[in-house]
Amino acid sequence: MLKLFLQTHCSRAATSLTSVPAGPTCVASRGPLCVCVGLGPRSYLGIINVGAINFFCNYEESRGNYLVDVDGNRMLDIYTQISSIPIGYNHPALLKLMSNPNNLSTLVNRPALGILPPENFPDKLTESLLSMSPSGMTRVQTMACGSCSNENAFKAMFIWYRNKERGHNTPSEEDLSSCMVNQAPGCPDLSILSFMGAFHGRTMGCLATTHSKAIHKLDVPSFDWPIAPFPRLQYPLEEFSRENAQEEARCLEEVEDLIVKWRQKGKPVAGIVIEPIQAEGGDNHASPDFFKSLRNIARKHGCAFHVDEVQTGGGATGKMWAHEHWGMDDPADIVSFSKKLLTGGYYHRDELQADKPYRIFNTWMGDPSKNLILAEVLNVIRRENLLEEVTRSGKALLNGLYDLQAQYPGMLSRARGQGTFCAIDICDDATRNSILLKARDKGVLLGGCGDRSIRFRPSLVFKEYHVHIFLNIFNEVLAQHK
Amino acid sequence: MLKLFLQTHCSRAATSLTSVPAGPTCVASRGPLCVCVGLGPRSYLGIINVGAINFFCNYEESRGNYLVDVDGNRMLDIYTQISSIPIGYNHPALLKLMSNPNNLSTLVNRPALGILPPENFPDKLTESLLSMSPSGMTRVQTMACGSCSNENAFKAMFIWYRNKERGHNTPSEEDLSSCMVNQAPGCPDLSILSFMGAFHGRTMGCLATTHSKAIHKLDVPSFDWPIAPFPRLQYPLEEFSRENAQEEARCLEEVEDLIVKWRQKGKPVAGIVIEPIQAEGGDNHASPDFFKSLRNIARKHGCAFHVDEVQTGGGATGKMWAHEHWGMDDPADIVSFSKKLLTGGYYHRDELQADKPYRIFNTWMGDPSKNLILAEVLNVIRRENLLEEVTRSGKALLNGLYDLQAQYPGMLSRARGQGTFCAIDICDDATRNSILLKARDKGVLLGGCGDRSIRFRPSLVFKEYHVHIFLNIFNEVLAQHK
């Protein structure tokens, strides 16, 4: 029966009829995705939530930049599991690592890292996460996923803020008793300022700072926290520097107004959270000056500054962290990560360390087997100079997108990117979704973001010749649509 | 430097001075844990949050019920990484599984399960989670950890409740626009009813239903959700059935009052969440009748009923799920799990399925490598009849605790348990913590819970002879304290 399931729903013909494009959909969406939504999650044996499934994959046969489906179709993967595969599929260095019997124990004995870490955990942390610490940060807290990373980063900011308000670390009796029943002052009315279009995850704290698509938030209770506009820039950035600077100034002014307003409301802003490039929300960029000013505003108003690099971190912008492009010694108080880093977590400045044990804590607090793989991924990145490769491929990709945009002005606009972390807008949502499906039928897997953008998220082993393979196919798809 | 760190802080002598007992501490705690709190998280190279670390472990050398520390000390482990090791350390069946080259691909290619699952994922689900589905549930949603499981279970209940309120699945324009800015009606004022003493996790949605210790909640904003009293029973249960029934009736009455009150407040209760045995909060039991009545109250008031089996699930009570002891065909609408199941997730009845794709979603949505291990763990449980072993060992353990309680009436009370999921109260917090440390120095690793309880959380391979080894050592420790 399972075989039948796979055969029925995973052949190329079937997937074309029943699948959604490789990007989040929206409650009100039209076009090919409705076919799948219409089929509903009750099909497929009714065992799992499968409404979003594109197709089933043969990961054994997948290699490097190529993902293979269960029918043996081989696709150039420029979406890489929502940007979470750092060095391609089945990299020989990782296969070798996982075949090493010395690593078996790490795979079968998952510790409670916060209380009983393995002997080699400090070494593995030093080889992996600590070898790439953002400037100004020497501390890291691992977590199991991106949402948990952001949730705990928020908690660290709340704890820091309240201790600052108290002037000391000792809670009152009233703090201790009121927090047990969810009430102030123990559970204070503090807020996190986020940006319209942001995506920081889907657990309830994160979700209160996520504002990219209604489908993520609908029907879930939330917090009355301030939401600032994210700059809506014109591209290419260098051609619109005056207009863009004005737009950024407008947004920064709004941020300060909101901080003041929420303080007056009795819900002070403990922290500001922002992505270096709003990814899920449509690949929205802002200038280094914008982030520098925002960092200063945070400091001026006593708010912690949290840079969410869950999607941007790990090398795709041509630097390990997107915030490195800002050129700051002290870019943030907290930097969270996940996806390409294979483990979730966050770096933080010393003062954001919770004052007592068990305040930031859970059973697993990460997974040492992922740190093991990450350490080897970093070896490969260094040995193969992958950040330079990304910069080179990224240039070729963006130039190619500029060319196509000139060639199809009615269909394409706003090509933009940093490294291979690129995107382009399509004239409308329906055309975008149709292009995504056609590209897949021609062997290229892409993802959408925002209302009508396509985002490019290849792994770090995406070379210039892969860019040209992609551009040729993309050109063919666009030509058919013209 | 790291070597020095390990040598300084991990020898038996050093750990006795600097470590905390293997259970969560509390803001106001006294006794040996203050030594570690006093050392503060700034020691240990200042790279990670280490305030809660007991000691570093040598997992390679650990076997079955025995955990080995970096100095080679071998301890009978009755805490098992906060109850998360199902069949002991380095089980040969798991080592064999992880050595199988056919599984390499699963280890190095982590998919975005919600969109591009591996070909064998339905098979692995069928072999693992679906082979142990709770009664009335054929659907499962995997997640990466316990908190994410509960967060998403809550979201599923909110979505279900709102669609029921609407009478259909189509949100209004106002729903869609208001949710983007965290406001009603799109982000409605719904609530989850939880119980005092409960622990459901530490991310912000979960944390609003957690009420076990102040240290978990202090300084984190929360929701105004109703909190009912959990029955405070007298043990042994069979000796106090009349008193306990009265206490349970009182709590159930309060539950109904709160549901009505919160509806009147404009914050209707969408779901009730409860643990079959409150674990972190002090191993508090309630009768099958209590849970049956609670299930009926939920149904009567149109609330979903969510049973959190993150700590109780996986066999330690002598059944795969603790709620099986209630003997109900339809025990819950949602059952969440993690820890011993190695992957997080939740089962749910059909109607709790989110109506559209991407409503319950994140990048990884679990980890197929954990399902692989779980499938083999279940094979071992069946092959070795481990649930029967647990029932047998659990009886020996509880009888032993009854004997010790009779022997040390001033020090021990309220011995209780189901299977090996047992606990006993110590006269006060300081004595409890001292006993935990002394037991460890004699080679037995235990954990605390509640204000002054010790909880027993061995793995499923804990045999009757391990019980006797433990009881002898425990008796020695108690005799010294008398």
Tab-separated table of C-alpha atoms in Angstrom, chain A residues 2-3 5-6 20-21 23-25 27 37 41-42 46-49 51-60 67 70 79 81-82 84-85 89-90 94-95 98-99 102 104-105 107-112 114-119 122-123 125-126 130 138-141 144-145 148 151 155 158-159 162-163 166 171 175-176 179-183 186-188 190 196 202-205 207-208 211-225 227 338-339 342-343 350-351 353-364 367 369-370 373 445, chain B residues 2-3 5-6 20-21 23-25 27 37 41-42 46-49 51-60 67 70 79 81-82 84-85 89-90 94-95 98-99 102 104-105 107-112 114-119 121-123 125-126 130 138-141 144-145 148 151 155 158-159 162-163 166 171 175-176 179-183 186-188 190 196 202-205 207-208 211-225 227 338-339 342-343 350-351 353-354 356-364 367 369-370 373 445:
chain	number	residue	atom	x	y	z
A	2	LEU	CA	2.868	2.331	0.770
A	3	LYS	CA	4.488	1.310	-2.464
A	5	PHE	CA	1.192	5.450	-2.530
A	6	LEU	CA	4.677	6.286	-3.692
A	20	VAL	CA	2.985	22.726	-4.530
A	21	PRO	CA	5.955	24.845	-5.467
A	23	GLY	CA	7.929	27.558	-1.078
A	24	PRO	CA	5.289	28.383	1.465
A	25	THR	CA	1.842	28.983	0.141
A	27	VAL	CA	-4.384	30.962	2.593
A	37	VAL	CA	-4.704	21.961	-1.145
A	41	PRO	CA	-4.247	16.002	3.800
A	42	ARG	CA	-6.701	13.150	4.116
A	46	GLY	CA	-4.014	9.606	6.344
A	47	ILE	CA	-0.985	9.146	8.526
A	48	ILE	CA	0.907	12.410	8.331
A	49	ASN	CA	0.381	16.027	7.426
A	51	GLY	CA	-0.348	18.779	2.224
A	52	ALA	CA	2.941	20.567	1.626
A	53	ILE	CA	4.874	17.605	0.231
A	54	ASN	CA	6.463	18.285	-3.157
A	55	PHE	CA	7.629	14.755	-3.829
A	56	PHE	CA	9.531	11.910	-2.198
A	57	CYS	CA	13.301	11.809	-2.599
A	58	ASN	CA	16.013	9.265	-3.012
A	59	TYR	CA	18.690	10.769	-0.816
A	60	GLU	CA	21.035	7.812	-1.324
A	67	LEU	CA	18.652	15.951	-5.704
A	70	VAL	CA	12.064	8.343	-6.170
A	79	TYR	CA	16.497	25.418	-2.726
A	81	GLN	CA	15.852	21.786	1.881
A	82	ILE	CA	14.844	25.386	2.598
A	84	SER	CA	19.642	23.942	5.129
A	85	ILE	CA	22.157	21.769	3.214
A	89	TYR	CA	24.201	15.844	-0.713
A	90	ASN	CA	26.360	12.920	0.380
A	94	LEU	CA	30.690	13.491	5.633
A	95	LEU	CA	30.166	9.894	4.515
A	98	MET	CA	29.847	8.962	9.661
A	99	SER	CA	31.512	5.652	8.742
A	102	ASN	CA	34.835	6.250	16.700
A	104	LEU	CA	29.206	5.576	16.764
A	105	SER	CA	28.774	6.435	20.415
A	107	LEU	CA	25.074	8.704	17.275
A	108	VAL	CA	23.455	6.312	19.745
A	109	ASN	CA	23.885	8.105	23.102
A	110	ARG	CA	22.221	11.489	22.981
A	111	PRO	CA	23.095	13.284	26.218
A	112	ALA	CA	21.253	15.909	28.225
A	114	GLY	CA	23.123	20.947	29.910
A	115	ILE	CA	23.945	18.560	32.741
A	116	LEU	CA	26.022	15.629	31.416
A	117	PRO	CA	27.964	16.662	28.315
A	118	PRO	CA	30.315	14.239	26.589
A	119	GLU	CA	34.001	14.585	27.272
A	122	PRO	CA	34.170	21.445	24.444
A	123	ASP	CA	36.585	20.282	21.722
A	125	LEU	CA	32.364	23.203	20.073
A	126	THR	CA	35.784	24.777	19.663
A	130	LEU	CA	33.430	28.663	18.362
A	138	THR	CA	32.785	34.215	22.727
A	139	ARG	CA	29.787	32.384	24.149
A	140	VAL	CA	27.412	30.018	22.456
A	141	GLN	CA	24.327	28.097	23.526
A	144	ALA	CA	17.821	21.731	18.623
A	145	CYS	CA	16.245	24.007	15.987
A	148	CYS	CA	14.058	27.056	19.980
A	151	GLU	CA	12.734	31.498	21.778
A	155	LYS	CA	14.268	34.705	27.051
A	158	PHE	CA	14.064	39.370	28.900
A	159	ILE	CA	16.168	38.046	31.797
A	162	ARG	CA	14.710	42.639	34.055
A	163	ASN	CA	17.968	42.266	35.974
A	166	ARG	CA	16.099	45.632	39.186
A	171	PRO	CA	14.047	38.498	42.378
A	175	ASP	CA	8.383	38.173	41.411
A	176	LEU	CA	8.682	34.519	42.392
A	179	CYS	CA	5.461	34.297	37.806
A	180	MET	CA	4.033	30.924	38.831
A	181	VAL	CA	0.575	32.104	37.740
A	182	ASN	CA	1.731	33.960	34.585
A	183	GLN	CA	1.250	37.409	36.142
A	186	GLY	CA	7.225	37.894	37.724
A	187	CYS	CA	6.011	37.524	34.131
A	188	PRO	CA	6.520	41.152	33.112
A	190	LEU	CA	8.003	43.262	28.163
A	196	MET	CA	6.881	43.690	9.073
A	202	ARG	CA	6.552	29.474	14.436
A	203	THR	CA	6.521	28.641	18.141
A	204	MET	CA	4.444	31.157	20.053
A	205	GLY	CA	7.181	33.573	21.151
A	207	LEU	CA	5.508	33.726	15.992
A	208	ALA	CA	4.744	37.020	17.737
A	211	HIS	CA	4.994	38.830	9.996
A	212	SER	CA	5.600	37.337	6.593
A	213	LYS	CA	2.440	35.380	5.721
A	214	ALA	CA	-1.008	35.106	7.312
A	215	ILE	CA	-0.982	31.302	7.098
A	216	HIS	CA	1.795	31.209	9.703
A	217	LYS	CA	-0.071	33.271	12.275
A	218	LEU	CA	-3.797	32.798	11.733
A	219	ASP	CA	-5.766	31.589	14.783
A	220	VAL	CA	-2.802	31.570	17.184
A	221	PRO	CA	-2.944	33.913	20.215
A	222	SER	CA	-0.146	36.457	20.254
A	223	PHE	CA	1.479	39.313	22.162
A	224	ASP	CA	0.866	43.015	21.675
A	225	TRP	CA	4.421	43.772	20.591
A	227	ILE	CA	6.144	46.001	14.614
A	338	SER	CA	20.287	26.932	12.610
A	339	LYS	CA	19.739	25.369	9.122
A	342	LEU	CA	23.018	21.781	11.276
A	343	THR	CA	22.399	22.547	14.947
A	350	ASP	CA	28.902	38.045	28.035
A	351	GLU	CA	26.257	40.213	29.653
A	353	GLN	CA	24.448	35.153	29.906
A	354	ALA	CA	21.562	34.144	32.178
A	355	ASP	CA	22.554	34.788	35.767
A	356	LYS	CA	21.658	31.337	37.118
A	357	PRO	CA	21.719	27.772	35.845
A	358	TYR	CA	18.463	26.179	34.606
A	359	ARG	CA	17.079	29.512	33.343
A	360	ILE	CA	18.036	28.686	29.754
A	361	PHE	CA	17.690	24.945	29.689
A	362	ASN	CA	15.899	21.965	28.218
A	363	THR	CA	16.527	18.218	28.026
A	364	TRP	CA	18.667	17.952	24.909
A	367	ASP	CA	22.618	17.320	19.572
A	369	SER	CA	26.059	14.423	16.513
A	370	LYS	CA	25.242	17.623	14.616
A	373	ILE	CA	29.065	16.976	11.280
A	445	LEU	CA	14.380	22.934	-8.035
B	2	LEU	CA	40.410	22.292	27.643
B	3	LYS	CA	42.237	19.289	29.043
B	5	PHE	CA	39.421	22.274	32.386
B	6	LEU	CA	38.320	18.677	32.269
B	20	VAL	CA	24.529	20.314	41.346
B	21	PRO	CA	22.299	17.330	41.880
B	23	GLY	CA	17.667	17.705	38.898
B	24	PRO	CA	16.550	21.250	38.327
B	25	THR	CA	17.369	23.691	41.050
B	27	VAL	CA	16.131	30.395	42.541
B	37	VAL	CA	25.623	28.624	41.475
B	41	PRO	CA	28.701	30.436	34.638
B	42	ARG	CA	31.736	32.614	33.997
B	46	GLY	CA	33.425	31.219	29.496
B	47	ILE	CA	32.235	29.543	26.336
B	48	ILE	CA	28.993	27.872	27.266
B	49	ASN	CA	26.293	28.026	29.880
B	51	GLY	CA	26.134	26.340	35.577
B	52	ALA	CA	23.989	23.203	35.558
B	53	ILE	CA	26.687	20.746	34.493
B	54	ASN	CA	27.051	17.769	36.841
B	55	PHE	CA	30.153	16.307	35.247
B	56	PHE	CA	31.542	15.306	31.876
B	57	CYS	CA	30.877	11.786	30.635
B	58	ASN	CA	32.632	9.118	28.699
B	59	TYR	CA	29.756	7.833	26.599
B	60	GLU	CA	31.994	5.414	24.664
B	67	LEU	CA	27.143	5.759	32.884
B	70	VAL	CA	35.676	11.092	32.324
B	79	TYR	CA	18.120	9.362	35.821
B	81	GLN	CA	19.645	11.967	30.762
B	82	ILE	CA	16.431	13.313	32.273
B	84	SER	CA	15.514	10.218	27.687
B	85	ILE	CA	17.593	7.016	27.172
B	89	TYR	CA	23.890	3.183	26.677
B	90	ASN	CA	25.499	1.692	23.586
B	94	LEU	CA	21.842	0.349	17.968
B	95	LEU	CA	25.581	0.172	17.372
B	98	MET	CA	24.426	2.836	13.002
B	99	SER	CA	27.299	0.816	11.525
B	102	ASN	CA	22.788	1.610	4.196
B	104	LEU	CA	24.736	6.589	6.081
B	105	SER	CA	22.622	8.698	3.787
B	107	LEU	CA	22.789	10.575	8.789
B	108	VAL	CA	24.312	13.082	6.390
B	109	ASN	CA	21.281	14.335	4.414
B	110	ARG	CA	18.736	15.855	6.747
B	111	PRO	CA	15.661	16.663	4.696
B	112	ALA	CA	12.995	19.320	5.065
B	114	GLY	CA	7.401	18.622	5.354
B	115	ILE	CA	8.178	19.145	1.676
B	116	LEU	CA	10.781	16.593	0.514
B	117	PRO	CA	10.642	13.455	2.684
B	118	PRO	CA	12.893	10.485	1.971
B	119	GLU	CA	11.391	7.552	0.098
B	121	PHE	CA	9.939	7.814	5.536
B	122	PRO	CA	6.425	6.344	5.481
B	123	ASP	CA	7.943	2.891	6.110
B	125	LEU	CA	7.057	5.955	10.467
B	126	THR	CA	4.999	2.800	10.161
B	130	LEU	CA	2.680	4.388	13.945
B	138	THR	CA	-3.819	7.174	13.371
B	139	ARG	CA	-2.041	10.416	12.585
B	140	VAL	CA	1.306	11.647	13.759
B	141	GLN	CA	3.329	14.808	13.250
B	144	ALA	CA	12.510	18.059	16.728
B	145	CYS	CA	11.944	18.289	20.499
B	148	CYS	CA	8.193	22.179	19.666
B	151	GLU	CA	3.863	24.340	20.851
B	155	LYS	CA	-1.456	25.559	17.582
B	158	PHE	CA	-6.263	26.748	18.382
B	159	ILE	CA	-6.759	26.213	14.647
B	162	ARG	CA	-11.342	28.704	15.579
B	163	ASN	CA	-12.592	26.714	12.596
B	166	ARG	CA	-16.375	29.979	12.390
B	171	PRO	CA	-10.877	33.036	7.363
B	175	ASP	CA	-8.810	37.587	10.232
B	176	LEU	CA	-6.052	37.644	7.637
B	179	CYS	CA	-3.234	38.348	12.440
B	180	MET	CA	-0.310	39.966	10.608
B	181	VAL	CA	-0.075	42.551	13.393
B	182	ASN	CA	-0.726	40.117	16.287
B	183	GLN	CA	-4.288	41.393	16.864
B	186	GLY	CA	-6.820	36.873	13.473
B	187	CYS	CA	-4.756	36.249	16.612
B	188	PRO	CA	-7.684	35.446	18.902
B	190	LEU	CA	-7.919	31.895	23.203
B	196	MET	CA	-0.394	23.973	38.907
B	202	ARG	CA	10.104	26.296	28.168
B	203	THR	CA	9.362	28.026	24.879
B	204	MET	CA	6.886	30.842	25.369
B	205	GLY	CA	3.654	29.021	24.531
B	207	LEU	CA	5.985	28.090	29.349
B	208	ALA	CA	2.562	29.696	29.802
B	211	HIS	CA	3.995	25.907	36.666
B	212	SER	CA	6.528	23.727	38.405
B	213	LYS	CA	9.367	26.049	39.442
B	214	ALA	CA	9.829	29.816	39.436
B	215	ILE	CA	13.265	29.568	37.836
B	216	HIS	CA	11.626	28.332	34.617
B	217	LYS	CA	9.243	31.257	34.305
B	218	LEU	CA	10.779	34.278	35.996
B	219	ASP	CA	11.110	37.399	33.803
B	220	VAL	CA	9.445	35.905	30.720
B	221	PRO	CA	6.203	37.531	29.486
B	222	SER	CA	3.253	35.164	29.510
B	223	PHE	CA	-0.433	34.724	28.704
B	224	ASP	CA	-3.368	35.172	31.062
B	225	TRP	CA	-4.465	31.540	30.845
B	227	ILE	CA	-4.471	27.312	35.911
B	338	SER	CA	9.730	13.232	22.934
B	339	LYS	CA	12.636	12.026	25.173
B	342	LEU	CA	14.124	10.024	20.472
B	343	THR	CA	12.145	12.313	18.182
B	350	ASP	CA	-8.378	13.213	12.535
B	351	GLU	CA	-10.289	16.371	13.309
B	353	GLN	CA	-5.475	17.902	11.483
B	354	ALA	CA	-4.776	21.491	10.367
B	356	LYS	CA	-4.310	23.615	5.123
B	357	PRO	CA	-0.659	22.847	4.450
B	358	TYR	CA	2.037	25.097	5.978
B	359	ARG	CA	-0.051	25.839	9.070
B	360	ILE	CA	1.868	23.290	11.142
B	361	PHE	CA	5.296	23.451	9.581
B	362	ASN	CA	8.959	24.241	10.047
B	363	THR	CA	12.189	23.474	8.188
B	364	TRP	CA	13.137	20.109	9.657
B	367	ASP	CA	14.868	14.119	12.002
B	369	SER	CA	17.796	9.554	11.675
B	370	LYS	CA	15.930	9.504	15.004
B	373	ILE	CA	16.904	4.528	15.798
B	445	LEU	CA	22.958	8.667	39.690
